[in-house]
PDB file of C-alpha atoms in Angstrom:
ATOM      1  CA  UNK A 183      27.809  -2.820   0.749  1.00  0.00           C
ATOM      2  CA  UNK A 184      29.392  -1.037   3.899  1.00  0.00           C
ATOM      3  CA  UNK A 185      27.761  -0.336   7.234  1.00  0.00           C
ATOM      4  CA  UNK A 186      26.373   2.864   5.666  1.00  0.00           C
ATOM      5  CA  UNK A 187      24.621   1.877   2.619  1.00  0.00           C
ATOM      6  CA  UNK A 188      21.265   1.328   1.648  1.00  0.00           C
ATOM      7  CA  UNK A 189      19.690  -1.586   0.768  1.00  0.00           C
ATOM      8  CA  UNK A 190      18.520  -0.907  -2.772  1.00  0.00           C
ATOM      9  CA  UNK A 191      14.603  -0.344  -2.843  1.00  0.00           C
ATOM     10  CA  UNK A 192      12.221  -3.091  -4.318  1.00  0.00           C
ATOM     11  CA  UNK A 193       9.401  -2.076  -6.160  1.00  0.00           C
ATOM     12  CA  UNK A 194       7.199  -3.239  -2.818  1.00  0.00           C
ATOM     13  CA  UNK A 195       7.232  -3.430   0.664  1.00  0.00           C
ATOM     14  CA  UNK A 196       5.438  -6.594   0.718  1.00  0.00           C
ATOM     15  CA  UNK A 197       6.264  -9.987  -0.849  1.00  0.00           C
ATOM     16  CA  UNK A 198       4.365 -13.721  -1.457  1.00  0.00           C
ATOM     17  CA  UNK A 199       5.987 -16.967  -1.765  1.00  0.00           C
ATOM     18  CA  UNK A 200       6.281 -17.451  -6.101  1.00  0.00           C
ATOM     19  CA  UNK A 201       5.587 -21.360  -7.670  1.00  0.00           C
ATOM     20  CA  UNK A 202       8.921 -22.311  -7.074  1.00  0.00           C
ATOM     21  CA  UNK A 203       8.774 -21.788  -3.409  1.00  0.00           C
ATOM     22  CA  UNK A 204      10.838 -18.357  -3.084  1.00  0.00           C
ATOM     23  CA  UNK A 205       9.710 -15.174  -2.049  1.00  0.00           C
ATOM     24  CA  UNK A 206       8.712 -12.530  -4.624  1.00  0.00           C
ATOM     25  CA  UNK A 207       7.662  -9.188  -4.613  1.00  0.00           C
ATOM     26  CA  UNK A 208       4.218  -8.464  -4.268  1.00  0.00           C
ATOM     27  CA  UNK A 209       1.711  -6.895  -6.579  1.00  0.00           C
ATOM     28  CA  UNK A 210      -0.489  -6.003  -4.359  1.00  0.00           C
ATOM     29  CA  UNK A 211       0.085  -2.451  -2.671  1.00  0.00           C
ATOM     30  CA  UNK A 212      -2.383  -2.997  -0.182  1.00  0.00           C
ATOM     31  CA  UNK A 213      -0.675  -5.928   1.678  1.00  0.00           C
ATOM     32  CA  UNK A 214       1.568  -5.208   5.015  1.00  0.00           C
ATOM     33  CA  UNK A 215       4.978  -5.862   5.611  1.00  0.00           C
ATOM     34  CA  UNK A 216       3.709  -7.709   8.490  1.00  0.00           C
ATOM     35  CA  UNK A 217       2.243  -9.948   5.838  1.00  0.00           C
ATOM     36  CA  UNK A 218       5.295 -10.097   4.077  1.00  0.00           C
ATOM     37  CA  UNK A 219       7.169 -11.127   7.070  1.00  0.00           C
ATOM     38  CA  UNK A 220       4.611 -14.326   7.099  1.00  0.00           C
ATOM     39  CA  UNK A 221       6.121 -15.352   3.824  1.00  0.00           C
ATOM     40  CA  UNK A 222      10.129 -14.570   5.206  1.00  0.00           C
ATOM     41  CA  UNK A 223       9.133 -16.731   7.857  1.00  0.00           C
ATOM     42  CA  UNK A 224       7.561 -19.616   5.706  1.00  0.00           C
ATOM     43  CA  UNK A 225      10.274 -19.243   3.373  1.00  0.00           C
ATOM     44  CA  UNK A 226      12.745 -19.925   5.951  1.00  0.00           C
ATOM     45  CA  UNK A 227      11.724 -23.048   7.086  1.00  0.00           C
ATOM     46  CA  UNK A 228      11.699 -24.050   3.529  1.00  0.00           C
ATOM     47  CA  UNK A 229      15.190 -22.551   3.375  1.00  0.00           C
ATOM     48  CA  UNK A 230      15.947 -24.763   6.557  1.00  0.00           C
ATOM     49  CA  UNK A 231      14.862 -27.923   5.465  1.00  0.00           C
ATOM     50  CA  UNK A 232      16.875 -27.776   2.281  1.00  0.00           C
ATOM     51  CA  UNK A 233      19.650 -26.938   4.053  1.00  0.00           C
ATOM     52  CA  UNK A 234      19.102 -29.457   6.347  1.00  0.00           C
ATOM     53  CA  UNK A 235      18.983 -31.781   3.886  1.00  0.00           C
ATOM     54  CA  UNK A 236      22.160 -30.468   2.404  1.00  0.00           C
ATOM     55  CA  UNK A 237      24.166 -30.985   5.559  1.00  0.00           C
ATOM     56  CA  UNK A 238      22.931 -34.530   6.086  1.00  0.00           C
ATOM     57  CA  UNK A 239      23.634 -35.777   2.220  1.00  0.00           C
ATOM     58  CA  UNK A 240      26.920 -34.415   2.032  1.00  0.00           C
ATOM     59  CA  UNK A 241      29.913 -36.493   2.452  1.00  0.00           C
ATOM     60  CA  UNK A 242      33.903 -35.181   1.964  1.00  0.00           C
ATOM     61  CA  UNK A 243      33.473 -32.968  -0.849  1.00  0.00           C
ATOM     62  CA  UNK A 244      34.641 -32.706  -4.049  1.00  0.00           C
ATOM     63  CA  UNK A 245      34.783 -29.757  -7.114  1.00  0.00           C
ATOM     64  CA  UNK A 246      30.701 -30.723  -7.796  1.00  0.00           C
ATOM     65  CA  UNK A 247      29.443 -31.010  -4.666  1.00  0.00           C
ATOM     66  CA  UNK A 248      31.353 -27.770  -3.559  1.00  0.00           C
ATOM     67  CA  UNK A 249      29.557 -26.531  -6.390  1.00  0.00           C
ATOM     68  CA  UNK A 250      26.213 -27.750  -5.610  1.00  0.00           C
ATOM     69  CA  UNK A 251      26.423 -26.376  -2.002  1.00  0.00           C
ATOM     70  CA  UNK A 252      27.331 -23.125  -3.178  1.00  0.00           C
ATOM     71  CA  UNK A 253      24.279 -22.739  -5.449  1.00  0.00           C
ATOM     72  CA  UNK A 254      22.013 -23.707  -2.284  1.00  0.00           C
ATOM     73  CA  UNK A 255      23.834 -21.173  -0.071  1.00  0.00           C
ATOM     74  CA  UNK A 256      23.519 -18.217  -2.422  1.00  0.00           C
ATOM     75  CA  UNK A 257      19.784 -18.788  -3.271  1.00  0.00           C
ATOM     76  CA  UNK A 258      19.592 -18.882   0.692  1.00  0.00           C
ATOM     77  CA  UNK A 259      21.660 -15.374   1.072  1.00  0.00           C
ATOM     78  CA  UNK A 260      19.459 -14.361  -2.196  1.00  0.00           C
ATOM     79  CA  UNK A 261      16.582 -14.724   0.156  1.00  0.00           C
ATOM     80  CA  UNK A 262      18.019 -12.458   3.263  1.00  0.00           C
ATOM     81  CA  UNK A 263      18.665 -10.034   0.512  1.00  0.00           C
ATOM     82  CA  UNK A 264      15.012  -9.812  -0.685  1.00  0.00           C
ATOM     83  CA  UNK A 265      14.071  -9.445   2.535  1.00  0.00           C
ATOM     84  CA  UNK A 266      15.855  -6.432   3.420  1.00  0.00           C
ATOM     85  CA  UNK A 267      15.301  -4.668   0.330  1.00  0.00           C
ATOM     86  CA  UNK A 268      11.423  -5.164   1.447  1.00  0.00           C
ATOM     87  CA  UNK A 269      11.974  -3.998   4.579  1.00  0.00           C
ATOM     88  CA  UNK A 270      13.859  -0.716   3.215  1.00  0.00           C
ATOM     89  CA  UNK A 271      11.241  -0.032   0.768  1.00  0.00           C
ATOM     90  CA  UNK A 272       8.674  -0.348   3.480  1.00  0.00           C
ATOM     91  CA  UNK A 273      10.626   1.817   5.952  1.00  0.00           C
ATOM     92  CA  UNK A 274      10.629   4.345   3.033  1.00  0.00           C
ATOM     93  CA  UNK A 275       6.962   4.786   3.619  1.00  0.00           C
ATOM     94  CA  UNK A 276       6.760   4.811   7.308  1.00  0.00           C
ATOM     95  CA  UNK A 277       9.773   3.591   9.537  1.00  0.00           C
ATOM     96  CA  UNK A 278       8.088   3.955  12.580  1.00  0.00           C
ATOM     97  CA  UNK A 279       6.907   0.227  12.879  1.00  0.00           C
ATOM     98  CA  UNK A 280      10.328  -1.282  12.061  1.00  0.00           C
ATOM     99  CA  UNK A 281      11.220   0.493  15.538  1.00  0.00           C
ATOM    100  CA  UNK A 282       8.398  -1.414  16.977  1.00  0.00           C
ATOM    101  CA  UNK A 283       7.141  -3.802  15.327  1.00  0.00           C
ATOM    102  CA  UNK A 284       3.461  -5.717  15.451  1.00  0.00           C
ATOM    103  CA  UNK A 285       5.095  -8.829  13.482  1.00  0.00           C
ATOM    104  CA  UNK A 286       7.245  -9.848  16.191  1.00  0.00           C
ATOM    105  CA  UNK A 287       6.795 -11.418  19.548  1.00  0.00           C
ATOM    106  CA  UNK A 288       7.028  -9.356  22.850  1.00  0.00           C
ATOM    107  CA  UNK A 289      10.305 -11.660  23.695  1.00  0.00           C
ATOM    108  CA  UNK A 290      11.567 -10.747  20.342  1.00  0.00           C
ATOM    109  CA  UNK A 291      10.986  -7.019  20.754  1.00  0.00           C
ATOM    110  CA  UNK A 292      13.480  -7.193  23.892  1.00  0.00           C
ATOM    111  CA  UNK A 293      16.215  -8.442  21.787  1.00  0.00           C
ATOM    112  CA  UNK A 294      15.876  -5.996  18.748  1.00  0.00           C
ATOM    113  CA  UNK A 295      18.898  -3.509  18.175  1.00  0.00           C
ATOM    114  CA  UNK A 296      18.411  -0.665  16.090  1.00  0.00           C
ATOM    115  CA  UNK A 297      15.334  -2.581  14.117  1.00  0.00           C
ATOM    116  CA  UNK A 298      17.016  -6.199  14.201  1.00  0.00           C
ATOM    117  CA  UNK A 299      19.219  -8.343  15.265  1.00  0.00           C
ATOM    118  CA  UNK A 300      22.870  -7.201  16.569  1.00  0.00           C
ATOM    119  CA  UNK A 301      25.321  -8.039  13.870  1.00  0.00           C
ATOM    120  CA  UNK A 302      28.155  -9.659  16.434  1.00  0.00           C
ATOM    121  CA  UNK A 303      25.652 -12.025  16.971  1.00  0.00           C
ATOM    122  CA  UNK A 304      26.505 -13.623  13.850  1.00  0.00           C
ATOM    123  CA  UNK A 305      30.327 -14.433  14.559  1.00  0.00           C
ATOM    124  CA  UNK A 306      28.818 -15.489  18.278  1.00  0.00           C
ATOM    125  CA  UNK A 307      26.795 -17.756  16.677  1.00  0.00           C
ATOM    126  CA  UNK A 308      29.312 -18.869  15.049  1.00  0.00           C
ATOM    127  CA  UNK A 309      31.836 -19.765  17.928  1.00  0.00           C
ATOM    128  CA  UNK A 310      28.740 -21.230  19.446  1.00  0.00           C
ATOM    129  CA  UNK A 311      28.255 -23.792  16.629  1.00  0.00           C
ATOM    130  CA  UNK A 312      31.642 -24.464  16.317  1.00  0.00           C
ATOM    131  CA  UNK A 313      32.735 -25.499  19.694  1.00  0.00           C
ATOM    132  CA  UNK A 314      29.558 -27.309  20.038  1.00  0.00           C
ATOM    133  CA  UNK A 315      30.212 -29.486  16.652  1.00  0.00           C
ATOM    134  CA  UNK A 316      33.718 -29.934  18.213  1.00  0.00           C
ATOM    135  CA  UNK A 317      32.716 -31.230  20.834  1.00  0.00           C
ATOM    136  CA  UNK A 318      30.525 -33.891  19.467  1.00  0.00           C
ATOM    137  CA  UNK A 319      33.445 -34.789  17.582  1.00  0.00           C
ATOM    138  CA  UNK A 320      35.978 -34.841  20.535  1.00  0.00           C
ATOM    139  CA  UNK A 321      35.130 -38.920  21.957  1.00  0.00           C
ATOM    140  CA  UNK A 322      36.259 -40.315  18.383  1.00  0.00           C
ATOM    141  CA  UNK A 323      39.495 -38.112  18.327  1.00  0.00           C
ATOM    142  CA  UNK A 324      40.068 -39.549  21.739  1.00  0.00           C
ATOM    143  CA  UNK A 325      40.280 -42.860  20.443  1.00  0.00           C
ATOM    144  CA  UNK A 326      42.428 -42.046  17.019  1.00  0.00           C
ATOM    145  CA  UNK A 327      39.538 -40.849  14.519  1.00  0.00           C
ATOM    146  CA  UNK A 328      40.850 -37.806  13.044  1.00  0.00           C
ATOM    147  CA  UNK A 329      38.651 -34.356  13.365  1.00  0.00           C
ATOM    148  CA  UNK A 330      36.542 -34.061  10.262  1.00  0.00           C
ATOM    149  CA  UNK A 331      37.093 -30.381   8.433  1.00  0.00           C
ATOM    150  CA  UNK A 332      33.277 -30.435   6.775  1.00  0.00           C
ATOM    151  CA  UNK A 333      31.651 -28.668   9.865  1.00  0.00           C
ATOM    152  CA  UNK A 334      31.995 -25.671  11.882  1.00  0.00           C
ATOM    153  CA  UNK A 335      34.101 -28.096  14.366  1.00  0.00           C
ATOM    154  CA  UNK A 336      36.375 -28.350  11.963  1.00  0.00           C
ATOM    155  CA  UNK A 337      37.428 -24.270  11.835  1.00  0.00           C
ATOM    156  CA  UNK A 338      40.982 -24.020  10.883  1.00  0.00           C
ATOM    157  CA  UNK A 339      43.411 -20.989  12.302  1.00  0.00           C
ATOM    158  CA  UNK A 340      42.834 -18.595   9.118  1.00  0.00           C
ATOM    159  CA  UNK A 341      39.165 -18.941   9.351  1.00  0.00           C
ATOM    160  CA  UNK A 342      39.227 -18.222  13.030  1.00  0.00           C
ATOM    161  CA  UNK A 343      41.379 -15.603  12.656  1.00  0.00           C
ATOM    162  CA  UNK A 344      39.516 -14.171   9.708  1.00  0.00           C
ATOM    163  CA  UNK A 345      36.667 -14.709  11.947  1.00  0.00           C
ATOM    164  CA  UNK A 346      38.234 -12.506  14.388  1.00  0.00           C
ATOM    165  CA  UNK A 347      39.223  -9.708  12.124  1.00  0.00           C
ATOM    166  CA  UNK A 348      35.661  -9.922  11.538  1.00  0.00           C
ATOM    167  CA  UNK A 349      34.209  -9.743  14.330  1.00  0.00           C
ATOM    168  CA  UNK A 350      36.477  -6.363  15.496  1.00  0.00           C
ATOM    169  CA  UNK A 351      35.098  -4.571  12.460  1.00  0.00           C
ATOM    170  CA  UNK A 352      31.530  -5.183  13.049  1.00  0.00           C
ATOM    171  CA  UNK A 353      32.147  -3.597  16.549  1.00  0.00           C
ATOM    172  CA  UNK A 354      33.498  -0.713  15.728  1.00  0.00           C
ATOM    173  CA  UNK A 355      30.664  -0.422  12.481  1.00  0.00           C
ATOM    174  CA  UNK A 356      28.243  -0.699  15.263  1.00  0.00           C
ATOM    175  CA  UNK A 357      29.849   1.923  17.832  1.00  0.00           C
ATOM    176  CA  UNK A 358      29.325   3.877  14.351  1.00  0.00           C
ATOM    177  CA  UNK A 359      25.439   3.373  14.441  1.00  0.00           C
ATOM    178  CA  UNK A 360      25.350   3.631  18.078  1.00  0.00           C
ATOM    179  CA  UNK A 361      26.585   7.162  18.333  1.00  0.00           C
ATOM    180  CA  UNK A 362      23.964   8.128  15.074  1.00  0.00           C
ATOM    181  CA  UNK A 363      21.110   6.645  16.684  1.00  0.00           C
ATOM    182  CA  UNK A 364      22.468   8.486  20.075  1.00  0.00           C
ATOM    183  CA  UNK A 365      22.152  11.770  18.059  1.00  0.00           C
ATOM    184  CA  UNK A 366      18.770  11.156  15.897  1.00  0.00           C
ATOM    185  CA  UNK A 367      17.209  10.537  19.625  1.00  0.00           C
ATOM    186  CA  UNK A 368      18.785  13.218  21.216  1.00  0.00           C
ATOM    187  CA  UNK A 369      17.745  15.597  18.733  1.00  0.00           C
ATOM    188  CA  UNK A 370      13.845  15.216  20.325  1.00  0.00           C
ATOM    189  CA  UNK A 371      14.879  17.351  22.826  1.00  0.00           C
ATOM    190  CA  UNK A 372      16.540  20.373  20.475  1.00  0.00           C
ATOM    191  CA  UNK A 373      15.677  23.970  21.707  1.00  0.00           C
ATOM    192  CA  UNK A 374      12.881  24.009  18.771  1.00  0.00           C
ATOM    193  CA  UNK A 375      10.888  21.386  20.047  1.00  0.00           C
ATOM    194  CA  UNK A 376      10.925  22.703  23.259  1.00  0.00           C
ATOM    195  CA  UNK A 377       9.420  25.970  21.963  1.00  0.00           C
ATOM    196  CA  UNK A 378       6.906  23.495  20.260  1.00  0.00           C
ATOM    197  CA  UNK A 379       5.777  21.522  22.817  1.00  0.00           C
ATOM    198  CA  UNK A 380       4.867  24.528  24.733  1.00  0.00           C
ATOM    199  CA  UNK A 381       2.810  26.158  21.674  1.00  0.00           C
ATOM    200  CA  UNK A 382      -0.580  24.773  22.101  1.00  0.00           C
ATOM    201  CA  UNK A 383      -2.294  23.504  19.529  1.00  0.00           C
ATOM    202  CA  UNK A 384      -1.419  26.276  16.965  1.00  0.00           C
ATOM    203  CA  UNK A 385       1.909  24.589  17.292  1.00  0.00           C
ATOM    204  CA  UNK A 386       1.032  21.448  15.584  1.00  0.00           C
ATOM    205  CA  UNK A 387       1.821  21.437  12.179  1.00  0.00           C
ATOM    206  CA  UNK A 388       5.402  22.737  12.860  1.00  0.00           C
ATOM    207  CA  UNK A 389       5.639  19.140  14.965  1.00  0.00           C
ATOM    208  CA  UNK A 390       4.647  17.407  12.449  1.00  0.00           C
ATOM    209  CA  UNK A 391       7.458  18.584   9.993  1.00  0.00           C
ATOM    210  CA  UNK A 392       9.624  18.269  12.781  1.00  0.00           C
ATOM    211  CA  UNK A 393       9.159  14.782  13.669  1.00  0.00           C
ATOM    212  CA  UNK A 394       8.744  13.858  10.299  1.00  0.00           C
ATOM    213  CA  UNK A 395      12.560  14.838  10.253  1.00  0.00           C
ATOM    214  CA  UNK A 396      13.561  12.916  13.047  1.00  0.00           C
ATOM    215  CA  UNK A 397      11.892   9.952  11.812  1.00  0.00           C
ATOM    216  CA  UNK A 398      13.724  10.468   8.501  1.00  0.00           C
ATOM    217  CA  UNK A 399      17.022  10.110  10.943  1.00  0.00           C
ATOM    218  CA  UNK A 400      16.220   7.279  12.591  1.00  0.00           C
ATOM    219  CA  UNK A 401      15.486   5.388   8.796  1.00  0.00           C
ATOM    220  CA  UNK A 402      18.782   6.333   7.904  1.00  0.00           C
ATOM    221  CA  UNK A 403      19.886   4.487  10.917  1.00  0.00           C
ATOM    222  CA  UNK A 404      17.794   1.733  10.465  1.00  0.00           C
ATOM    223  CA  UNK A 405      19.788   1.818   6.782  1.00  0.00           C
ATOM    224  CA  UNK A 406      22.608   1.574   8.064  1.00  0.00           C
ATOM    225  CA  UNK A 407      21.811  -1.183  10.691  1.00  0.00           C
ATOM    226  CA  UNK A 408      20.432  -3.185   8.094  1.00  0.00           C
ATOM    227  CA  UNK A 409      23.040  -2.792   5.734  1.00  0.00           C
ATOM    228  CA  UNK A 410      25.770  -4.370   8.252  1.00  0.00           C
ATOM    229  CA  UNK A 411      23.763  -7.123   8.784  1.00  0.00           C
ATOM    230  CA  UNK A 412      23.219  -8.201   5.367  1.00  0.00           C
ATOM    231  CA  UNK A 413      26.861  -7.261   5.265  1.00  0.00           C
ATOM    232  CA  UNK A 414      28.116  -9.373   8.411  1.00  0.00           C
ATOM    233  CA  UNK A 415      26.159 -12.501   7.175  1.00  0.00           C
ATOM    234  CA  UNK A 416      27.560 -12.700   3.804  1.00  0.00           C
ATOM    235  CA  UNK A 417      31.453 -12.100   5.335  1.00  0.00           C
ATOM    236  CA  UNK A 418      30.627 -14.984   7.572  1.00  0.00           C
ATOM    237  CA  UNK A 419      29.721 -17.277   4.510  1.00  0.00           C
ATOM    238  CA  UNK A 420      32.395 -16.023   2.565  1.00  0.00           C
ATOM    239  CA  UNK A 421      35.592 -17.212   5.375  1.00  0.00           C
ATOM    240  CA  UNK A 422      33.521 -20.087   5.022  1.00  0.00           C
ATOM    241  CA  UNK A 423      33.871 -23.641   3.214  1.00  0.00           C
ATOM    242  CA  UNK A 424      30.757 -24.467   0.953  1.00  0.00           C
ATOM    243  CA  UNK A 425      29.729 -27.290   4.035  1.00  0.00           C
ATOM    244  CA  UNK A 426      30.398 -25.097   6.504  1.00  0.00           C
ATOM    245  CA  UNK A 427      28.790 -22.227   5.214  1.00  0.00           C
ATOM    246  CA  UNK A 428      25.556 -24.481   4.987  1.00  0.00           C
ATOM    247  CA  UNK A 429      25.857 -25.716   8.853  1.00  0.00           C
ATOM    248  CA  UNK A 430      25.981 -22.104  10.010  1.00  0.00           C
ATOM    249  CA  UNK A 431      22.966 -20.980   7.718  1.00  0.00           C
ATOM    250  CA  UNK A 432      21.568 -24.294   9.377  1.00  0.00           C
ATOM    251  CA  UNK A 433      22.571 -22.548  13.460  1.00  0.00           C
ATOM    252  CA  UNK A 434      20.857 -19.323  11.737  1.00  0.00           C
ATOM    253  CA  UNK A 435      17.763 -20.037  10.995  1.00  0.00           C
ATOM    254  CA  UNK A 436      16.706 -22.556  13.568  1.00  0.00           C
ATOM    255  CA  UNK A 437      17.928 -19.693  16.182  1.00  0.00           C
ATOM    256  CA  UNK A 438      15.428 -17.350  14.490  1.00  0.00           C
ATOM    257  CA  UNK A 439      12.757 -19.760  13.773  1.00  0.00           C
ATOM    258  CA  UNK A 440      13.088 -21.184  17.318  1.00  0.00           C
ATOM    259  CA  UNK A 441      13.572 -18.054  19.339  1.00  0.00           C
ATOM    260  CA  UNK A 442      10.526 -16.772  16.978  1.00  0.00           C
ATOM    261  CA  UNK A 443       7.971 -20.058  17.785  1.00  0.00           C
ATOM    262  CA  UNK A 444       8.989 -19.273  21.710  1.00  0.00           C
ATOM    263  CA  UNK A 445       7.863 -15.637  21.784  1.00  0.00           C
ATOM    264  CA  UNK A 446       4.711 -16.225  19.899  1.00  0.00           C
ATOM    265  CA  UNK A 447       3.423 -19.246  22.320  1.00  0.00           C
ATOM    266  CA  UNK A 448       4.533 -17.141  25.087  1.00  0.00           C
ATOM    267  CA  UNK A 449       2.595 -14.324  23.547  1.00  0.00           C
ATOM    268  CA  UNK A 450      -0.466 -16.683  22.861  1.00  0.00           C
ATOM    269  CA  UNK A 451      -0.663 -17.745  26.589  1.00  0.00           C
ATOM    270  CA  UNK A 452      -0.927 -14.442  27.968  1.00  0.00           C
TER     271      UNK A 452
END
């Protein structure tokens, strides 16, 4: 899926957590997204801890365990997946709340590009992690232990510069977004809305269908937002080694989860 495709449509905006602990679409067309988000959120500390768990048990890999790890990261991507197609179906109906959204904390909100997070986030995160984990690992090289290759200290030169290569791509998909959104928000201020805005009241209806078509551009931006994010996390994984890919799924979600537990208490103690 490229920067400008479209998450495919679920059948609902909404989703519950199903008996085996993973999200599934909902059945009940009354429920928000907002709800839904409650169960992305619950699933992801689920997904954390088994990850978690993962990262902890493992120990130098071989052919099975690779295997094993593998599974556990593509049920995990499986989930961000399911996630955005709710969130595309549920922009389909009305994308003006994934602009600003109620299910997110004020500190959040400041954070947000084009509906979510920025994709170069995701290789920043990723130099983050690394050169953290290498540096927990630097006192034992110092002293003759070798630098172990299962975490994301142990990066090799085609991964970073895969990494890299990366990471340039996903700017210049952005800059692409960037200069859409730039037009769909420009395009309030066309000569026809001007002649709107002074009409009076007789002038309404024609506002409507035009800002119903402006909103329509700003979900195709939100598309194609969403569809290099899902995009950028999966090329991540994939210049990835099964362990590694786990202990950056790890950084991932305790950056959301974290960031999102903040905002809320700060949000609570206003």
């Amino acid at each position: 899926m490229t920067a400008t495709s479209r998450p495919q449509h679920a059948a609902h905006a909404n989703g519950n957590a199903n008996a085996n602990g993973t999200l599934a679409p909902s059945t009940n067309g009354t429920e928000t997204f907002a709800k839904f988000f409650e169960c992305w959120i619950l699933q992801q500390s689920r997904d954390l801890d088994a990850l978690r768990a993962a990262a902890a048990a493992a120990s130098p890999a071989g052919p099975e365990d690779d295997a094993s790890l593998r599974r556990l990261v593509d049920r995990v991507l499986g989930h961000y997946e399911h996630y955005y197609r709710a969130k595309s179906a549920a922009a389909s109906d009305d994308v003006l709340p994934m602009f600003a959204p109620s299910w997110i904390s004020a500190t959040e909100t400041l954070y947000l590009w084009c509906g979510g997070w920025r994709p170069t986030a995701a290789l920043q995160l990723l130099y983050s992690k690394s050169g953290a984990q290498l540096e927990a690992q630097l006192p034992a090289f110092l002293v003759g232990g070798g630098l172990p290759d299962g975490d994301l200290g142990g990066l090799d030169a085609d991964q970073l510069q895969a990494a890299d290569q990366l990471q340039r791509r996903t700017i210049r998909s952005e800059r692409e977004i960037d200069e859409a959104a730039a037009s769909a928000q420009e395009s309030l201020a066309t000569v026809k809305m001007v002649e709107l805005s002074a009409g009076g009241g007789a002038a309404e209806e024609g506002m409507e269908r035009e800002m119903d078509a402006k909103a329509e551009g700003m979900r195709r931006v939100l598309e194609m937002a969403d569809g290099l994010r899902i995009d950028t996390l999966r090329a991540v994984v994939a210049l990835l080694r099964p362990l590694q890919a786990v202990h950056f799924l790890v950084a991932a979600a305790e950056l959301h989860l974290s960031v999102h537990d903040f905002g809320r208490r700060k949000d609570e103690a206003k």
